[in-house]
Amino acid sequence: VAQPQDGRSVCIVVGGSVAVIYERSALAVGIFIGFVLLVLVLSVWLGRRAKSAAGYYAAHGQVHWFVNGIAFAGDYLSAASFLGICGMIAFYGYDGFLYSIGYLAGWVVALFIVAEPLKRMGRFTFADALDSRFQSRGIKLAAATSTLVVSLFYLIPQMVGAGALVKPLLGLSHVAGVLIVGMVVTTIVVTAGMVSTTWVQFIKGSLLVVFCGLLTGLILVRGQGNSSPFKRLPVQEVLGRAGFMQLEPEGAWRGKPYVRLRDVSSGQIEVWRAEDQGRLLTETQRLTVTAAGARLVDGVPQGKGPGERDLRPVGYLAPSPDDYDSGGPNGGPRTGPLGPFDYLADFGNRTIELWSSERIAEADGSTTTVYYQRLVKGADLLLPGGSPTFAGVRSSRFFDKLDFLSLMLALFCGTASLPHILIRYYTVKDEAAVRKSTVVGIGAIGVFYVLTLYLGLGAMTSGALDVTNNNMAAPLLAKSFSNVLFAIISAIAFTTVLGTVSGLIIAASGAVAHDLLTNVMKLDLDDHGKVRAGKWVAVVVGAIAMVLGVLFERLNVTFLVGWAFNIAASANLPALVMALFWKRATKQGITAAILVGMVSSLAWVLLSAQAYRDVYGWPGELALVPFSQPGIVTIPLGFVVLVVVSWLTTPQPDRLPASS
Amino acid sequence: VSQPLSTSSLPLRLWLFALYLALYLGFMLLTTFRMDVMAMSPFGGVNLAILYGLLLIAAALALALFYMWRSRRTGAASASSSAGASR
C-alpha cells in the first residue's frame, strides 16, 4: 500500500497491511445477520410480484413516491458517502463537506433538467429516453456501454469498501466480506429485481438518516472538550530523564525530525518527534512490520494481551500552539450541551490534535510507520483545502485550482447522469410522482449531508479514532457513545453497501439485457425471456463485482467514485440534455458525444497524476495531463462534439413518442 | 406541436435552475479565489464557508419544494392538456 509521506497521505488504507486490532462485536454480527435475513425474506416474498419485465426492471412503475424518494437516498448514499465523507471530515476538516455540497447540488440538475422529460420519454433505462426520438442502434449501444463503464467504476469502491468494513466490524476476512455482499445482493436482484431493490434501498435510506440524526443529537448533547493523553513536552524534560540513552540517527532515520531514546533497563526504544525548532518533543505511535511479517507497536508485539500493545485511539483537542510549552491545561474548557451553530462556533476556537504518518524503511528489512501529532487550528479546519484532494484550492498554481473547479463541476453534473439513479424515475407512475419523489430524495439526502458535517467534526474530537483508517471514523464515533450504537452503525454501514450495489447491478442488468440484447442485437425475447436474461446478467455482473472487489483489495479506491462522476457527466450529460432539448440533434451527434465523452474522460483519469500515484505507484509529476479531474474539459467537449457532428449530419424527421 | 421542451413548467424549471447555478458558481469562485472572504464570520461565530455550504443544501430543498408547490397548483391544467395532446 503506497502511503505518501507527511500529510500527503491520501488516507484510507483499504484492507491494507496496517490496522488496529478490533474486537469482534457479536451484537454487530447479530444485527447485520438480522437485516440480511429480513431483506432476503422480503425479496423472496416480493419476488412473486415481479414476474414480468416491467416488474423486474421498473417495479411496474407502482412504487409510491415517498418510498421512491427515500429509496433515492438509499441508492445514492453509498459507503463512499457515509464512511468516506465522515472520515475525510474527521481527518481533514471541511473538505469532506465539499463532497456533500457537490453531491447534493447534482440533484438540482436532476430535478429541474432531466427528471420529467426522462420519465416521459423512457421505459426501463435511460438509453430508452435518449433514443426515443431516433430509434438508433448506435445510440443504444453507446448508452449501454457508458452505463456499464460508469457502473463498474462505481461498483469497485463499493465492493472493496465491503471487504474493508467486514474485517474490523464483523471479524471476517476481506474476501469473505466481498463474497457475502456479492451473494446477498445478487440474490436480492435475482429474486425480485427492482421491487426488492427499492425496498432494500428504502429501509437502508431510512436507517441511515435516522441513526445519523441520533448520533448528531448525541454529539451536540455531549458538547465539546476532552484532553489528550499524548505528551508534548519541552525537550529538556524528555532528554533529562535518567535511564535513557539517545540513539544516533542512522539509515532512513537520518535527516528526519525524530529523537530516538533507548530505555537502558528494558531495551525498548521510544521515538519522539521534534517540533517548534526543536524546542518541543511530541509523543509518536509507531507500527513496525518486520521482514518476517511480525507486527510490533512501539517495539512490542501488537495485541491486546499482557506484554502486548496496540495503537491507541486518537481524536483530541490540543492546547493552542501559542501556549503549549507554558504547561496550560490540555484541551481547554469543557462545554455543556451545545446548539448546532454554537457547536461550530466553539469548534472554530479550538485547536485540534490531528495525526499524520510517515513511512521509514529500516536497514534490517522492516518497515516502520510513524504516526505523529500535528496541531491545527479549528478555524483552519473549517475552511476548504486542508486535505490532499482539495489542497489545490489553496495553491497559487492555476491548474491546481482548476482541478478543484473541475471536480465540483463533475459532482454537479454527475448525479443526473448516473444510470443507477436515472432508472429510479421509471419506478413511479407519472411525472408528478417523479417530482415529488425527487423532492423527498433531496430532503433526505440534504439532511444527511448536513449531518455528515457534525458526524465528521464530532468524530475528530471523539477520542476514539483509528489512526490507521479514516474509513472507520463514523462507526468509531458511535463507539465513543456506546457499544450498542457501534454495533448498529456498523451494521448500517454494511447494509449501505447492499443498497447501492443492488442499484448498480440492476442498472447494469438493464443495460445489457434490455438495451444490448433486445434492442441492439435484436434478440427476439418474450417478456419472460427478458426477465430471465436480466437475471442471468445480474448473476454475471455480481460475479464480476466480486472478482473486482477481491482484485482491488489493496488499492485506495475512494477516488474511483469521483472518477465515476466525471465519466458519467462527460459521457451522458451532453447527450441527455441535448436529446431532450435540442431539436437539431441527430443520432450521429448523440452517439459521438457519448463515445467521445466516455473515452476522453476515461483516458484522462487513467493518465492523471492521481492514477499514477495511487494506482500504478509511479511519481505523479510524470502524468500526461495537467490536472486529475477531467470534467471541466470533457463535459464541454461532449457538448461541442454533439453540436458539430449534428450540424454535419442530416436530421431525420422527428419522431417524438406520446406528445407528437 | 408539443415538444418535451415546451411544456408549461419549463420556464419556471429553468429559472430555478439558473438561480441555483448562480449560487453554486458563487460558492466555487469564492472558494477558489477569495478564501479570505470565506474565512469571515458574518454572525454567530460561524464562518462563511460553512454558512454558504449549509445555504446551498437548504436552497436545493427550498427551490425543490417551491417547484413542487407551483407544479401542484398548475398541475391539473398542464396534466390534462398533455393528456389531451397525447390522445
XYZ file of C-alpha atoms in Angstrom:
747
model
C 0.000 0.000 0.000
C 1.505 3.246 -1.072
C 1.286 5.866 1.603
C 2.908 9.099 0.547
C 4.794 10.943 3.171
C 3.937 13.626 5.587
C 0.426 14.970 5.420
C 0.123 13.983 1.781
C -1.049 10.588 2.966
C -4.112 10.029 0.857
C -5.501 8.316 3.885
C -7.597 5.272 3.627
C -5.555 2.155 3.563
C -8.313 -0.094 2.381
C -7.755 -3.590 3.639
C -4.079 -2.794 3.775
C -1.398 -4.191 5.992
C -1.714 -1.566 8.682
C -4.640 -1.724 11.029
C -5.660 -1.516 14.597
C -6.993 -4.714 16.092
C -10.723 -4.527 16.693
C -12.749 -6.659 18.993
C -15.425 -8.516 17.135
C -18.847 -7.357 18.184
C -21.324 -10.216 18.417
C -24.099 -7.651 18.512
C -22.971 -6.098 15.216
C -22.854 -9.529 13.613
C -26.308 -10.290 15.004
C -27.843 -7.044 13.772
C -26.278 -7.460 10.379
C -27.471 -11.066 10.011
C -30.934 -9.982 11.127
C -31.012 -7.265 8.499
C -29.777 -9.574 5.747
C -32.387 -12.206 6.629
C -35.141 -9.587 6.693
C -34.075 -8.326 3.289
C -33.853 -11.801 1.773
C -37.243 -12.879 3.110
C -38.732 -9.631 1.819
C -37.120 -10.218 -1.581
C -38.428 -13.731 -1.951
C -41.879 -12.627 -0.815
C -41.858 -9.676 -3.229
C -40.434 -11.918 -5.958
C -43.880 -13.336 -6.571
C -44.946 -9.914 -7.783
C -42.124 -9.267 -10.230
C -42.518 -11.887 -12.901
C -42.817 -9.500 -15.863
C -40.138 -7.335 -17.472
C -41.965 -4.201 -16.280
C -41.847 -5.630 -12.764
C -38.236 -6.733 -12.902
C -36.777 -3.557 -14.426
C -39.162 -0.879 -13.161
C -41.214 -2.342 -10.285
C -44.292 -1.942 -12.542
C -43.994 1.828 -12.135
C -46.077 1.299 -8.994
C -43.743 2.470 -6.252
C -45.250 5.161 -4.010
C -43.491 8.497 -4.482
C -42.467 8.771 -0.848
C -40.943 5.286 -0.816
C -39.187 6.088 -4.081
C -37.827 9.331 -2.632
C -36.275 7.591 0.371
C -35.054 4.840 -1.968
C -33.284 7.568 -3.968
C -31.400 8.349 -0.757
C -30.703 4.653 -0.168
C -29.470 4.274 -3.730
C -27.349 7.410 -3.724
C -25.805 7.448 -0.241
C -23.129 4.876 -0.833
C -20.450 3.666 1.536
C -18.260 6.349 -0.007
C -20.769 8.994 1.076
C -21.256 7.710 4.575
C -17.843 6.402 5.584
C -15.715 8.331 3.103
C -17.140 11.799 3.777
C -17.313 11.351 7.558
C -13.756 10.017 7.524
C -12.488 12.825 5.362
C -14.038 15.464 7.631
C -12.748 13.669 10.734
C -9.174 13.659 9.389
C -9.014 16.847 7.301
C -11.963 19.048 8.244
C -14.120 20.972 5.766
C -13.012 19.190 2.583
C -15.276 16.192 3.052
C -18.181 18.638 3.254
C -17.290 19.874 -0.253
C -18.305 16.435 -1.498
C -21.558 16.725 0.472
C -22.305 20.070 -1.180
C -21.439 18.869 -4.692
C -23.283 15.565 -4.363
C -26.437 17.347 -3.239
C -26.223 20.146 -5.823
C -26.302 17.494 -8.536
C -29.910 16.762 -7.582
C -30.920 20.228 -8.704
C -29.813 19.289 -12.225
C -31.679 16.007 -11.898
C -34.918 17.661 -10.775
C -35.023 20.756 -12.979
C -33.392 19.474 -16.158
C -33.716 15.752 -16.731
C -36.303 14.170 -14.437
C -39.592 14.895 -16.173
C -38.616 14.561 -19.843
C -36.718 11.402 -18.982
C -39.814 9.926 -17.379
C -41.973 10.973 -20.320
C -39.674 9.515 -22.963
C -38.283 6.326 -21.458
C -39.421 2.985 -20.221
C -36.789 0.955 -18.313
C -33.391 2.530 -18.913
C -32.047 5.960 -19.748
C -30.936 4.636 -23.140
C -34.680 4.324 -23.881
C -35.189 8.021 -23.252
C -32.111 9.119 -25.189
C -33.169 7.035 -28.103
C -36.909 7.675 -28.119
C -36.567 10.297 -30.879
C -34.130 8.375 -33.018
C -34.593 4.589 -32.871
C -30.865 4.205 -33.435
C -28.912 1.095 -32.517
C -25.768 3.224 -32.319
C -27.220 5.359 -29.516
C -28.414 2.331 -27.575
C -25.050 0.634 -27.939
C -23.170 3.762 -26.836
C -25.536 4.472 -23.930
C -25.464 0.864 -22.714
C -21.660 0.832 -22.886
C -21.344 4.033 -20.883
C -23.832 2.646 -18.332
C -21.629 -0.420 -17.912
C -18.402 1.581 -17.626
C -19.836 4.012 -15.079
C -21.493 1.242 -13.065
C -18.265 -0.771 -12.913
C -16.241 2.236 -11.763
C -18.843 2.816 -9.095
C -19.022 -0.867 -8.131
C -15.313 -1.310 -7.388
C -15.144 1.097 -4.428
C -18.401 -0.303 -3.030
C -17.148 -3.884 -3.128
C -13.686 -3.077 -1.813
C -15.386 -0.990 0.863
C -17.476 -4.002 1.863
C -14.339 -6.069 2.338
C -12.598 -3.299 4.245
C -15.588 -2.894 6.557
C -16.212 -6.502 7.319
C -12.709 -7.037 8.673
C -12.854 -4.694 11.650
C -16.618 -4.796 12.132
C -17.527 -8.421 11.830
C -14.094 -10.001 12.216
C -14.164 -11.777 8.846
C -11.626 -11.675 6.033
C -11.748 -9.235 3.125
C -12.658 -12.000 0.694
C -15.491 -13.120 2.960
C -16.873 -9.576 3.079
C -16.821 -9.223 -0.685
C -18.433 -12.631 -1.192
C -21.175 -12.004 1.382
C -22.118 -8.675 -0.175
C -21.896 -10.070 -3.702
C -24.078 -13.058 -2.971
C -26.670 -11.262 -0.870
C -27.032 -8.502 -3.443
C -27.229 -10.894 -6.384
C -29.936 -12.825 -4.530
C -31.867 -9.616 -3.862
C -31.717 -8.581 -7.516
C -32.439 -12.033 -8.954
C -35.465 -12.720 -6.755
C -37.429 -9.562 -7.383
C -35.377 -7.117 -9.415
C -36.353 -3.509 -8.945
C -39.144 -4.348 -6.485
C -36.846 -5.786 -3.819
C -34.043 -3.355 -4.693
C -36.432 -0.500 -3.958
C -37.365 -1.855 -0.541
C -33.772 -2.587 0.433
C -32.872 0.971 -0.511
C -35.886 2.354 1.334
C -35.002 0.518 4.553
C -31.339 1.409 4.288
C -32.026 5.063 3.468
C -34.373 5.446 6.458
C -31.999 3.714 8.884
C -29.057 5.787 7.712
C -30.777 9.153 8.107
C -32.474 8.283 11.418
C -29.371 6.905 13.119
C -27.075 9.633 11.815
C -29.597 12.117 13.215
C -29.466 10.322 16.560
C -25.655 10.365 16.567
C -25.620 14.078 15.766
C -28.008 14.702 18.660
C -25.668 12.827 20.985
C -22.684 14.855 19.736
C -24.454 18.137 20.485
C -25.602 16.958 23.908
C -22.075 15.790 24.788
C -20.694 19.164 23.747
C -17.012 19.802 23.286
C -13.962 19.270 25.418
C -11.600 16.399 26.117
C -7.952 16.218 26.956
C -5.249 14.442 25.085
C -3.253 11.689 26.782
C -0.462 12.170 24.249
C 2.579 14.011 25.538
C 4.047 17.243 24.174
C 6.967 18.215 26.344
C 9.842 20.665 26.379
C 12.902 18.964 25.005
C 14.922 19.184 28.238
C 12.218 17.395 30.180
C 12.327 14.367 27.856
C 16.093 14.195 27.485
C 16.742 14.888 31.140
C 15.158 11.634 32.353
C 17.515 9.100 33.874
C 17.920 5.630 32.342
C 17.544 6.614 28.691
C 20.195 6.733 26.012
C 19.785 8.764 22.838
C 20.440 6.815 19.604
C 22.351 8.286 16.704
C 20.162 8.872 13.627
C 21.106 6.156 11.182
C 19.802 4.756 7.892
C 16.402 6.075 6.952
C 16.117 7.965 10.264
C 18.900 10.327 9.226
C 17.690 13.821 8.418
C 14.258 13.150 9.913
C 12.898 15.198 12.820
C 12.871 12.270 15.255
C 14.665 11.661 18.525
C 15.075 8.014 19.463
C 15.726 7.040 23.072
C 16.570 3.586 24.363
C 15.366 2.588 27.809
C 18.569 1.109 29.205
C 16.837 -1.346 31.556
C 14.235 -2.796 29.137
C 15.946 -2.151 25.804
C 12.747 -0.616 24.422
C 13.058 2.331 22.068
C 10.958 5.478 22.302
C 10.536 7.743 19.261
C 9.728 11.435 19.750
C 9.173 13.977 17.046
C 10.910 17.340 17.312
C 8.766 20.418 16.740
C 8.858 24.149 17.140
C 12.522 24.440 16.040
C 13.454 21.570 18.291
C 12.147 23.163 21.483
C 9.410 20.574 21.897
C 9.229 16.821 21.632
C 5.928 15.124 20.889
C 4.954 11.553 21.546
C 4.529 9.332 18.490
C 2.987 5.952 17.896
C 4.698 3.539 15.592
C 3.840 0.308 13.902
C 6.613 -1.883 12.589
C 6.173 -4.779 10.214
C 9.306 -6.896 10.305
C 10.806 -8.659 7.299
C 9.297 -11.891 8.650
C 5.857 -10.256 8.843
C 5.583 -9.819 12.613
C 3.777 -6.672 13.721
C 5.137 -4.549 16.527
C 3.591 -1.491 18.136
C 6.188 0.804 19.725
C 8.543 -2.180 19.555
C 6.214 -4.574 21.415
C 4.164 -7.315 19.676
C 0.789 -5.947 18.538
C -2.097 -7.363 20.512
C -4.431 -6.905 23.448
C -2.868 -9.460 25.811
C -0.277 -8.984 28.575
C 3.075 -7.825 27.221
C 1.397 -6.734 24.002
C 0.379 -3.289 22.816
C -1.984 -1.835 20.224
C -2.113 1.573 18.589
C -4.052 3.934 20.818
C -7.156 5.759 19.619
C -6.756 9.425 18.693
C -9.071 12.404 18.299
C -8.372 15.021 20.954
C -8.323 18.739 21.492
C -4.949 20.310 21.962
C -3.849 23.435 23.771
C -3.317 26.319 21.396
C 0.108 26.357 19.689
C 0.923 29.646 21.400
C 0.850 28.249 24.882
C 1.637 24.589 24.641
C 5.002 24.972 26.290
C 3.613 27.061 29.104
C 2.018 23.933 30.509
C -1.590 25.105 30.149
C -4.387 22.584 30.577
C -4.770 20.226 27.648
C -7.860 20.762 25.569
C -9.348 23.794 27.197
C -12.674 24.098 28.968
C -15.451 21.570 28.644
C -18.779 22.837 27.434
C -22.187 21.541 28.277
C -24.689 20.668 25.538
C -24.349 22.961 22.518
C -26.737 24.137 19.826
C -25.900 23.300 16.205
C -24.409 26.724 15.464
C -22.708 27.076 18.850
C -21.012 23.739 18.240
C -19.462 25.009 15.008
C -18.529 28.360 16.555
C -16.896 26.636 19.534
C -15.027 24.269 17.209
C -13.572 27.232 15.345
C -11.973 28.492 18.577
C -10.273 25.212 19.477
C -7.017 23.669 18.437
C -7.191 20.063 17.333
C -4.542 17.391 17.550
C -4.535 15.643 14.166
C -2.300 12.747 13.183
C -0.149 12.236 10.110
C 2.119 9.380 9.243
C 5.487 8.762 7.717
C 6.989 5.514 6.495
C 10.532 4.575 7.293
C 12.269 1.572 5.746
C 14.759 0.278 8.276
C 18.098 -1.286 7.472
C 17.011 -4.753 8.709
C 14.242 -5.013 6.110
C 11.384 -3.995 8.391
C 9.135 -1.035 7.723
C 8.059 1.369 10.422
C 5.124 3.711 10.088
C 5.452 6.589 12.495
C 2.215 8.330 13.432
C 2.791 11.809 14.777
C 0.668 14.650 16.134
C 0.218 17.929 14.436
C -1.786 20.776 15.890
C -4.242 22.534 13.636
C -6.493 25.467 14.476
C -10.194 24.678 14.383
C -10.856 27.776 12.292
C -8.452 26.415 9.681
C -10.215 23.052 9.632
C -13.500 24.788 8.864
C -12.142 26.101 5.550
C -11.663 24.209 2.266
C -8.245 22.985 1.180
C -6.992 21.028 4.195
C -6.880 17.606 2.509
C -4.599 16.299 -0.240
C -7.620 16.023 -2.563
C -8.539 19.691 -2.359
C -5.174 21.172 -1.367
C -5.041 22.732 -4.837
C -7.635 25.285 -3.863
C -5.107 26.961 -1.543
C -2.347 26.688 -4.120
C -1.306 29.573 -6.319
C -0.909 27.296 -9.346
C -3.719 27.819 -11.828
C -4.000 24.127 -12.752
C -4.339 23.153 -9.088
C -7.302 25.491 -8.729
C -8.726 24.148 -11.978
C -8.595 20.631 -10.539
C -10.894 21.719 -7.703
C -13.322 23.512 -10.023
C -13.343 20.509 -12.317
C -14.258 18.082 -9.539
C -17.014 20.374 -8.252
C -18.381 20.640 -11.799
C -18.292 16.866 -12.229
C -20.176 16.375 -8.948
C -22.767 18.938 -10.051
C -23.285 17.346 -13.474
C -22.638 13.739 -12.497
C -25.665 12.942 -10.339
C -28.156 13.483 -13.144
C -26.037 11.224 -15.370
C -25.697 8.209 -13.098
C -27.531 5.256 -14.649
C -28.466 3.643 -11.343
C -30.111 6.897 -10.224
C -31.859 7.581 -13.538
C -33.606 4.186 -13.618
C -35.442 5.165 -10.412
C -37.502 7.600 -12.485
C -39.219 4.638 -14.116
C -40.414 3.077 -10.870
C -43.141 5.642 -10.193
C -46.331 6.188 -12.110
C -46.158 9.699 -13.603
C -44.284 12.972 -13.809
C -45.946 14.393 -10.698
C -44.695 11.363 -8.769
C -41.238 11.866 -10.281
C -41.237 15.439 -8.994
C -42.492 14.549 -5.558
C -40.094 11.652 -5.085
C -37.134 13.779 -6.174
C -38.109 16.416 -3.624
C -38.318 13.746 -0.899
C -34.940 12.428 -2.067
C -33.377 15.901 -1.910
C -34.828 16.371 1.585
C -33.481 13.077 2.938
C -30.110 13.399 1.220
C -29.759 17.069 2.170
C -30.465 16.366 5.836
C -27.974 13.516 5.733
C -25.250 15.699 4.230
C -25.748 18.378 6.889
C -25.386 15.602 9.470
C -22.091 14.443 7.885
C -20.546 17.761 8.939
C -21.396 17.118 12.598
C -20.514 13.430 12.436
C -17.118 14.206 10.942
C -16.263 17.041 13.319
C -17.695 15.077 16.245
C -15.521 12.097 15.323
C -12.496 14.365 15.073
C -12.681 15.048 18.803
C -14.272 11.778 19.922
C -11.041 10.326 21.274
C -11.952 7.090 19.504
C -10.410 7.351 16.018
C -8.247 4.690 14.454
C -5.091 6.467 13.383
C -4.583 3.983 10.525
C -8.012 4.045 8.935
C -10.188 7.081 8.354
C -12.983 4.976 6.850
C -13.825 3.855 10.364
C -14.464 7.348 11.729
C -18.272 7.141 11.796
C -18.558 3.694 13.451
C -15.846 4.609 15.979
C -17.634 7.850 16.773
C -20.644 5.705 17.641
C -18.390 3.543 19.794
C -17.418 6.597 21.826
C -21.062 6.719 22.957
C -21.891 3.060 23.394
C -21.061 -0.380 22.098
C -24.670 -0.976 21.126
C -24.646 2.112 18.944
C -21.342 0.975 17.453
C -22.919 -2.354 16.537
C -25.933 -0.660 14.977
C -23.921 1.894 12.982
C -21.541 -0.844 11.824
C -24.414 -2.976 10.618
C -25.960 0.049 8.877
C -22.630 0.867 7.233
C -22.509 -2.635 5.859
C -26.089 -2.561 4.634
C -25.278 0.770 2.968
C -23.156 -1.233 0.577
C -26.053 -3.623 -0.115
C -28.441 -0.855 -1.154
C -26.082 0.880 -3.557
C -24.637 -2.281 -5.084
C -28.088 -3.707 -5.791
C -28.972 -0.471 -7.621
C -25.795 -0.671 -9.676
C -26.322 -4.316 -10.566
C -29.865 -3.758 -11.724
C -28.742 -0.758 -13.824
C -26.058 -2.888 -15.456
C -28.526 -5.730 -15.906
C -30.956 -3.398 -17.702
C -28.185 -2.026 -19.916
C -27.124 -5.481 -21.079
C -30.403 -7.402 -21.178
C -32.790 -4.637 -22.249
C -30.574 -2.290 -24.289
C -27.928 -4.592 -25.760
C -29.589 -7.985 -26.163
C -33.089 -6.846 -27.022
C -32.606 -3.509 -28.746
C -29.128 -3.626 -30.273
C -28.718 -7.304 -31.120
C -32.449 -7.611 -31.805
C -32.794 -10.911 -29.981
C -36.436 -11.877 -30.070
C -37.168 -12.280 -26.370
C -40.655 -12.570 -24.954
C -41.462 -10.934 -21.633
C -40.294 -13.938 -19.603
C -37.197 -14.251 -21.734
C -36.312 -10.633 -20.983
C -36.640 -11.205 -17.251
C -34.595 -14.410 -17.450
C -31.894 -12.636 -19.467
C -31.864 -9.790 -16.950
C -31.417 -12.217 -14.064
C -28.555 -14.055 -15.769
C -26.836 -10.747 -16.481
C -27.313 -9.776 -12.817
C -25.591 -13.008 -11.759
C -22.690 -12.363 -14.152
C -22.305 -8.719 -13.100
C -22.498 -9.799 -9.446
C -19.701 -12.313 -10.087
C -17.584 -9.684 -11.864
C -18.160 -7.289 -8.956
C -16.940 -9.939 -6.503
C -13.804 -10.629 -8.568
C -13.017 -6.905 -8.805
C -13.631 -6.455 -5.091
C -11.014 -9.109 -4.341
C -8.542 -7.966 -7.031
C -8.530 -4.336 -5.912
C -8.276 -5.138 -2.195
C -5.028 -3.236 -1.753
C -5.975 -0.194 -3.786
C -7.045 3.100 -2.285
C -10.339 3.241 -4.098
C -12.341 6.146 -2.737
C -11.301 8.404 -5.590
C -12.915 5.985 -8.058
C -16.299 7.415 -7.083
C -15.092 10.855 -8.187
C -13.921 9.312 -11.441
C -17.293 7.638 -11.969
C -18.968 11.043 -11.588
C -16.570 12.565 -14.115
C -17.130 9.804 -16.653
C -20.906 9.789 -16.164
C -21.128 13.562 -16.540
C -18.855 13.637 -19.606
C -20.463 10.716 -21.435
C -24.114 11.061 -20.509
C -24.987 14.634 -19.619
C -24.367 16.315 -23.017
C -26.290 13.566 -24.793
C -29.101 13.619 -22.268
C -29.573 17.389 -22.221
C -29.325 17.832 -25.977
C -31.513 14.842 -26.855
C -34.176 16.232 -24.557
C -33.914 19.904 -25.504
C -32.272 20.454 -28.899
C -34.418 19.738 -31.949
C -31.494 19.811 -34.364
C -29.601 16.958 -32.568
C -29.007 13.931 -34.802
C -28.435 10.320 -33.864
C -24.834 10.543 -35.056
C -24.304 13.604 -32.877
C -25.682 11.876 -29.774
C -23.695 8.691 -30.380
C -20.484 10.617 -30.984
C -20.987 12.743 -27.848
C -21.416 9.669 -25.631
C -18.411 7.876 -27.085
C -16.105 10.912 -27.126
C -17.170 11.971 -23.615
C -16.662 8.469 -22.244
C -13.332 7.743 -23.954
C -11.826 11.185 -23.321
C -12.743 11.278 -19.627
C -11.656 7.672 -19.126
C -8.327 8.284 -20.873
C -7.824 11.482 -18.883
C -8.315 9.870 -15.479
C -6.085 6.933 -16.429
C -3.302 9.342 -17.437
C -3.752 11.637 -14.402
C -1.364 12.228 -11.521
C -3.884 10.579 -9.206
C -3.839 7.337 -11.219
C -0.048 7.452 -11.496
C 0.353 7.854 -7.754
C -2.439 5.735 -6.366
C -2.982 3.029 -8.985
C 0.311 2.421 -10.767
C 2.600 3.621 -7.963
C 4.537 5.956 -10.294
C 5.551 9.527 -9.500
C 2.582 11.846 -10.059
C 4.744 14.505 -11.747
C 5.143 12.252 -14.798
C 1.414 12.316 -15.532
C 0.469 13.315 -19.056
C -2.482 15.545 -18.176
C -2.119 18.829 -16.287
C -4.681 18.080 -13.558
C -6.526 14.996 -12.336
C -10.244 15.709 -12.717
C -11.274 15.824 -16.386
C -14.834 17.181 -16.079
C -14.118 20.836 -16.813
C -12.619 19.838 -20.179
C -14.508 16.710 -21.180
C -18.071 17.808 -20.305
C -17.901 20.847 -22.641
C -16.096 18.627 -25.164
C -19.134 16.321 -25.229
C -21.411 19.278 -25.998
C -19.104 20.575 -28.731
C -18.805 17.171 -30.404
C -22.574 16.743 -30.274
C -23.261 20.110 -31.883
C -20.571 19.802 -34.563
C -21.476 16.250 -35.572
C -25.189 17.113 -35.586
C -24.542 20.052 -37.932
C -22.521 17.835 -40.240
C -25.220 15.158 -40.472
C -28.787 15.280 -41.692
C -31.510 15.218 -39.123
C -34.217 12.633 -39.539
C -37.873 13.548 -39.290
C -38.748 13.990 -35.666
C -40.456 11.020 -34.173
C -41.464 12.033 -30.729
C -43.412 9.461 -28.784
C -46.519 10.249 -26.793
C -46.539 14.010 -27.223
C -46.271 14.144 -31.039
C -46.699 20.587 -31.934
C -45.698 19.955 -28.347
C -42.037 19.236 -27.737
C -40.635 17.903 -24.496
C -39.151 21.354 -24.033
C -42.346 23.268 -24.480
C -44.442 22.116 -21.556
C -45.848 24.830 -19.387
C -43.493 24.152 -16.470
C -40.256 24.614 -18.405
C -39.610 28.323 -17.880
C -40.014 28.039 -14.111
C -37.742 24.985 -14.054
C -35.061 26.810 -15.972
C -35.341 29.917 -13.821
C -34.946 27.906 -10.645
C -32.045 26.021 -12.163
C -30.319 29.241 -13.211
C -30.799 30.676 -9.726
C -29.199 27.642 -8.100
C -26.411 27.538 -10.675
C -25.554 31.159 -9.826
C -25.439 30.293 -6.111
C -23.236 27.266 -6.774
C -20.888 29.208 -9.057
C -20.608 31.917 -6.415
C -19.542 29.303 -3.896
C -16.981 27.756 -6.243
C -15.463 31.097 -7.229
C -15.276 32.437 -3.660
C -13.623 29.215 -2.534
C -11.143 29.284 -5.393
C -10.184 32.936 -5.444
C -11.335 34.609 -2.226
C -10.665 32.232 0.645
C -10.220 35.295 2.857
C -13.907 36.125 2.361
C -14.881 32.528 3.125
C -12.959 32.767 6.409
C -15.009 35.724 7.663
C -17.778 35.058 10.152
C -20.645 37.399 9.446
C -22.564 36.373 12.561
C -22.735 33.750 15.284
C -19.040 32.945 15.052
C -19.549 30.528 12.146
C -17.512 31.244 9.025
C -18.935 31.980 5.589
C -17.628 28.717 4.085
C -19.837 26.730 6.461
C -22.814 29.093 6.190
C -22.643 29.149 2.388
C -22.353 25.344 2.272
C -25.392 24.938 4.511
C -27.213 27.554 2.433
C -26.552 25.554 -0.756
C -28.080 22.466 0.845
C -31.056 24.395 2.223
C -31.556 26.247 -1.085
C -31.725 22.999 -3.054
C -34.520 21.785 -0.802
C -36.312 25.146 -0.734
C -36.286 25.503 -4.539
C -37.420 21.893 -4.942
C -40.311 22.420 -2.525
C -41.289 25.674 -4.215
C -41.247 23.954 -7.603
C -43.378 21.091 -6.326
C -45.863 23.513 -4.800
C -46.118 25.562 -8.015
C -46.442 22.427 -10.159
C -49.238 21.160 -7.983
C -51.115 24.444 -8.353
C -50.742 24.489 -12.132
C -50.509 20.700 -12.341
C -54.171 19.972 -13.028
C -54.220 22.209 -16.082
C -50.958 21.007 -17.615
C -51.698 17.359 -16.876
C -54.992 17.492 -18.692
C -53.541 19.405 -21.631
C -50.646 16.980 -22.076
C -53.034 14.043 -21.749
C -55.170 15.671 -24.419
C -52.168 16.120 -26.679
C -51.131 12.504 -26.464
C -54.509 11.008 -27.149
